[in-house]
Structure formats: structure tokens, C-alpha cells
């Protein structure tokens, strides 16, 4: 027994001695993470870090809720948007898309700052100056994220170095709007220089993307909203702002700003690197115009040459929510969710084929509102009677023709008809809870391949973050503001000819209004409208209205008998009634504070130097 006790004591002593002498286990590295220093010592890991920064784009334009749902263009089916009801505040910022959410964007900016710092003196094999290329990408992405914040909130703090835990002070004030623009432009110029002449993989930043984003930034900077003397005249909230330098330019030569924006856009055009069918001298046919627009929105069949900066999706990645865009937005009669719905206001923006304005006061227009419209309408909107894909088995027998059904129709005999609710309505026999409120659904960005069953097969259509047509329209707008109307009309008409639409001939204020509508139609659902109506300062007029919807009925003509409904003007008399959606769903109104959105209360509480936007 004594011997055993001695052995145990000796073993414990030896164990203690060994533990005291060997502390290597305290330095065990996690198996699922890579140490920071190791990342920047390895070329492949550095590449992976840089690539991850792009994920700040998330779903881009192809989110379930299109950003156009916070404008007059569309309605979100699954809940009110507080910004549409002028009901946002620092304590209730409403639905803020990830790509302009304060904390999310600054997290990505910090990652870009880390990469720029570490790549300045690379410790890996830098043959081909790969570190310079990655730095160019990070300058672009930092500028991209800063601009997302700038155009949503106004001026923000510009931070160009990564904070560390030993910082003496983490609070920082907002730069002026002018300083923000200058910082972003400087980053984009740096990106252009570092990326010049480089062949980049699809989806990565390029010199052209840097130049195109610069053109966008400078266009916004020259616009009414950011010229404070102009903005004060148009908005009492901005006129009363105590720190107007956070919202725009308080002085300076506005004409010079328009010229800088023009030069930036023209520089992209002079690359002769991008563009799709913009050299036409006359309109194409309606059928070709529709196909051209489909090609553009799908980045296929030549339309990809319009893309400058795109977010790509692959079917193999479950994280790519943007690849579910059709499932999220197709009609319920196809087992979709009809999440983002075009409003009647948007539908009415599409002109007649002859270039005249559509009007419900015109009896011919009102009797057949979906005939002879701008070809881009047919490529963008799913409307009652529109031909679409074959139905799934539970709907194929009810609708063998594969047509969109947004109305209430009679079937049977005209003498004793019964009511049939369209498959794509909220009275449908298929997922009626996902039916449209407005009477419309989205077609744009949908792969038209009938073999793709949209509710269970993800698509690989890219999200177009920047395209050449935007640059062309930016250039045309600067020409209008500089009094160069002939040059502006040349490029506006180039866009219209590609779509099959006739030339515009207006001058003066009428030409500006026509341009604004053209931009909205061409750039529908491309994250432009929210900012355009603000920087033009027309928001009180267009965003202060209730969302409008369409109610459609199909009444059998005398002597007609129909057993299976199909759109037919031979069998039916159709009636179209335009209505306000009603305040119970979303009570839309405008307040001037909405020109700039509120910084969240949490951010202001964390940073005492932040000045809140006016009106909150």
C-alpha cells in the first residue's frame, strides 16, 4: 500500500513537472481559421480575402424585394415599406437593403482598408504585380461601398485605414459631401491606373468599371439635390439644415461640376469597349426591339457587351439568393411569390409604339392598354394575357395556353356564365396568398428558356450593377444640363432606336421630362429610380401618390361559350379599371426629410461626433 502511494505521488509530480515545462498546447491554432499574418504571406489566401470583399454586393439588383418597391415603380407584396409612408426615423430606419446598410458597408470598407494596407508591401511572390491588381480591385470596391452610403445618407465619415484595438478614439465625424466625392473619385482614379491594361475575370473590377462609377458619382454630385443653393429653394427641410455641407456643395461652379461629369462619361464612351446596338440610325422592328431588351437584361446574345460591372451567380451555390429571383418574383399561378410587383404608374410610363404618351383618357388606349406599347414593356412586365411559360401540371389543364391570368372572367355560356378567377390572382386556386396586388408581375431578368422551371431551378442570370447604357444616359443628361440638346437627343435616340422606338424631338423643359421618363423605362429595376427622383427633386410629385393597380374583368360576348379560359378578344369584352391600392396596404406619402435617410440611433449613440440628417 505504501509502495502504491509512493508511485502515485511520483506520477503526479512528474505530470506537474511536464505540464510546467511544456506549454506548447497553449499555442494551438484553430483548424477552421487562418491566422491573419498567414493570409498576407500567401498569394492564394490574399486572393481569397480580396474575392470575399465582393460579397458585399450580395444579391445586387436581384433581391427578393426590388429597390424599386421603395419608389412609384413597384410594390412589395409582403409588407409595408416605412420609407414609402414617410415613417422612418433614427429608431426605425425601415427596410434598409444590405448594400446601403451602414454597419454592413463599413465592415466591407474595413476589409478593403486591411487589404490595401497589407498589399502595399506584399510578402508573397508578386510576379506580374498581382498585388497591384488586387489593390486596384480594393480601391474600386472601397469607392463602390462608400458611394452606396453617400447616395443614401449624404456625407459619411471617410476612413482609409483599418482601426485596431489599440486606437485611442473610435469616434469620427462625417466629412463634407464635397470631401466624400473627392475621396471616392481619388479611389476610382487609383483603381483605373492599377487596373489599366489588365485582363480581369468576369465579375471583377476593371478600369472601365472604375471610370463608369466615377461618371455616376460625378453626375449625382452635379444634380439639383446636391447643389445646396438650388436644393434650398425646392425643400424647406434642406433650407433649414444647420449643416448643409453634409448634403451637397454649398458654393462653387455648378457648370464646372456638370462638365466634369460629362467628361467622365465621355471618357468611358471613348474607350470603344462597351455597348450593344447603339449605332443605329432608325428604330428596329418592335419584335427586334423587344428581343434586344431581353438580351440586355439577361446579358446574353450580344447583350453582355453592355455590361461593365456584374455580379454572377452559379446554380451550385446555395448562398446565391439572387439566383432565386424568378421563384421569388414570378406569379403565384406558377408557384412563385410575386414579391416585387410593378405598379400601374410604371406601366403607364411606357409609351405607345408611335412615341405618343399612353393615356387612360384616350378611348382607344383604355380599351386595349397592352397593345402597341414600347417593346420594352413586353420584355419587362407580365400583364393579363401575356404569353409565358408552360404551367406546372396542376395548372396546365386549367391554362394549357400558358398565358398570364390577372383578371376575373366568365366561363360557360354567355346566357348562364360562371365566374373564373385567373390563376395569377389573389383568388387563384394555386397559392392565392402569393397573388399580385397590382395586377402585374415582373418579367425582366427572367431566363426565357422554357426548360427552366423557375420555382425549383435557380437561374444563372447576372445582376447588372453598372452597364454602358447608364453611362450613355448619364452623358446625355450632362449635355441637357449644359445646353447641348442636339448631342443629348442623339444619344437618347440611340437608346430608343435599339428598343424600336421613334426619335424624340422636344426641346427645353419638355425634353428634360422626356429624358427622365426614358431613363426610368430603360433602367427599370436597376436601382436607379430611388436616387433619380431625389437628385432631380421631383420626389414630392411622383412619390407622394398611392400605388395604383388594375382590376380586369372579361365578360363573354353574346352567343359565346367557353369551357377552358383563354385570352380572346373574339370571345370576350375586357374592362380595365385603374384604382388606388388603398391606404390599408400601404399609405404612401412624401416628406422632404426623405431626401436623405436617417442614420440609425445605434450608430449615433456609438459615435458622438455623428451629426444626424435634417428632419429627424
mmCIF file of N, CA, C and O in Angstrom, residues 7 39 42 139 231 324 426 522:
data_model
loop_
_atom_site.group_PDB
_atom_site.id
_atom_site.type_symbol
_atom_site.label_atom_id
_atom_site.label_comp_id
_atom_site.label_asym_id
_atom_site.label_seq_id
_atom_site.Cartn_x
_atom_site.Cartn_y
_atom_site.Cartn_z
ATOM 1 N N UNK A 7 4.168 5.557 -5.614
ATOM 2 C CA UNK A 7 4.113 5.594 -7.097
ATOM 3 C C UNK A 7 3.149 6.666 -7.590
ATOM 4 O O UNK A 7 3.441 7.395 -8.547
ATOM 5 N N UNK A 39 -2.371 34.886 -43.988
ATOM 6 C CA UNK A 39 -3.158 35.266 -45.174
ATOM 7 C C UNK A 39 -2.317 36.108 -46.124
ATOM 8 O O UNK A 39 -2.291 35.874 -47.339
ATOM 9 N N UNK A 42 0.655 34.534 -48.168
ATOM 10 C CA UNK A 42 0.307 33.526 -49.168
ATOM 11 C C UNK A 42 -0.530 34.171 -50.271
ATOM 12 O O UNK A 42 -1.559 34.791 -49.997
ATOM 13 N N UNK A 139 -9.400 49.387 -54.215
ATOM 14 C CA UNK A 139 -9.734 50.805 -54.371
ATOM 15 C C UNK A 139 -11.120 50.945 -54.984
ATOM 16 O O UNK A 139 -11.930 51.786 -54.559
ATOM 17 N N UNK A 231 -31.151 73.314 -53.990
ATOM 18 C CA UNK A 231 -31.948 72.446 -53.122
ATOM 19 C C UNK A 231 -32.713 73.233 -52.072
ATOM 20 O O UNK A 231 -33.841 72.882 -51.704
ATOM 21 N N UNK A 324 -32.387 32.891 -57.208
ATOM 22 C CA UNK A 324 -33.800 32.549 -56.991
ATOM 23 C C UNK A 324 -34.736 33.688 -57.394
ATOM 24 O O UNK A 324 -35.920 33.659 -57.052
ATOM 25 N N UNK A 426 -55.157 36.862 -56.589
ATOM 26 C CA UNK A 426 -55.276 36.502 -55.179
ATOM 27 C C UNK A 426 -56.522 35.667 -54.898
ATOM 28 O O UNK A 426 -56.792 35.300 -53.738
ATOM 29 N N UNK A 522 -35.919 52.574 -69.407
ATOM 30 C CA UNK A 522 -34.746 51.789 -69.794
ATOM 31 C C UNK A 522 -34.074 51.144 -68.584
ATOM 32 O O UNK A 522 -33.596 50.009 -68.665
#
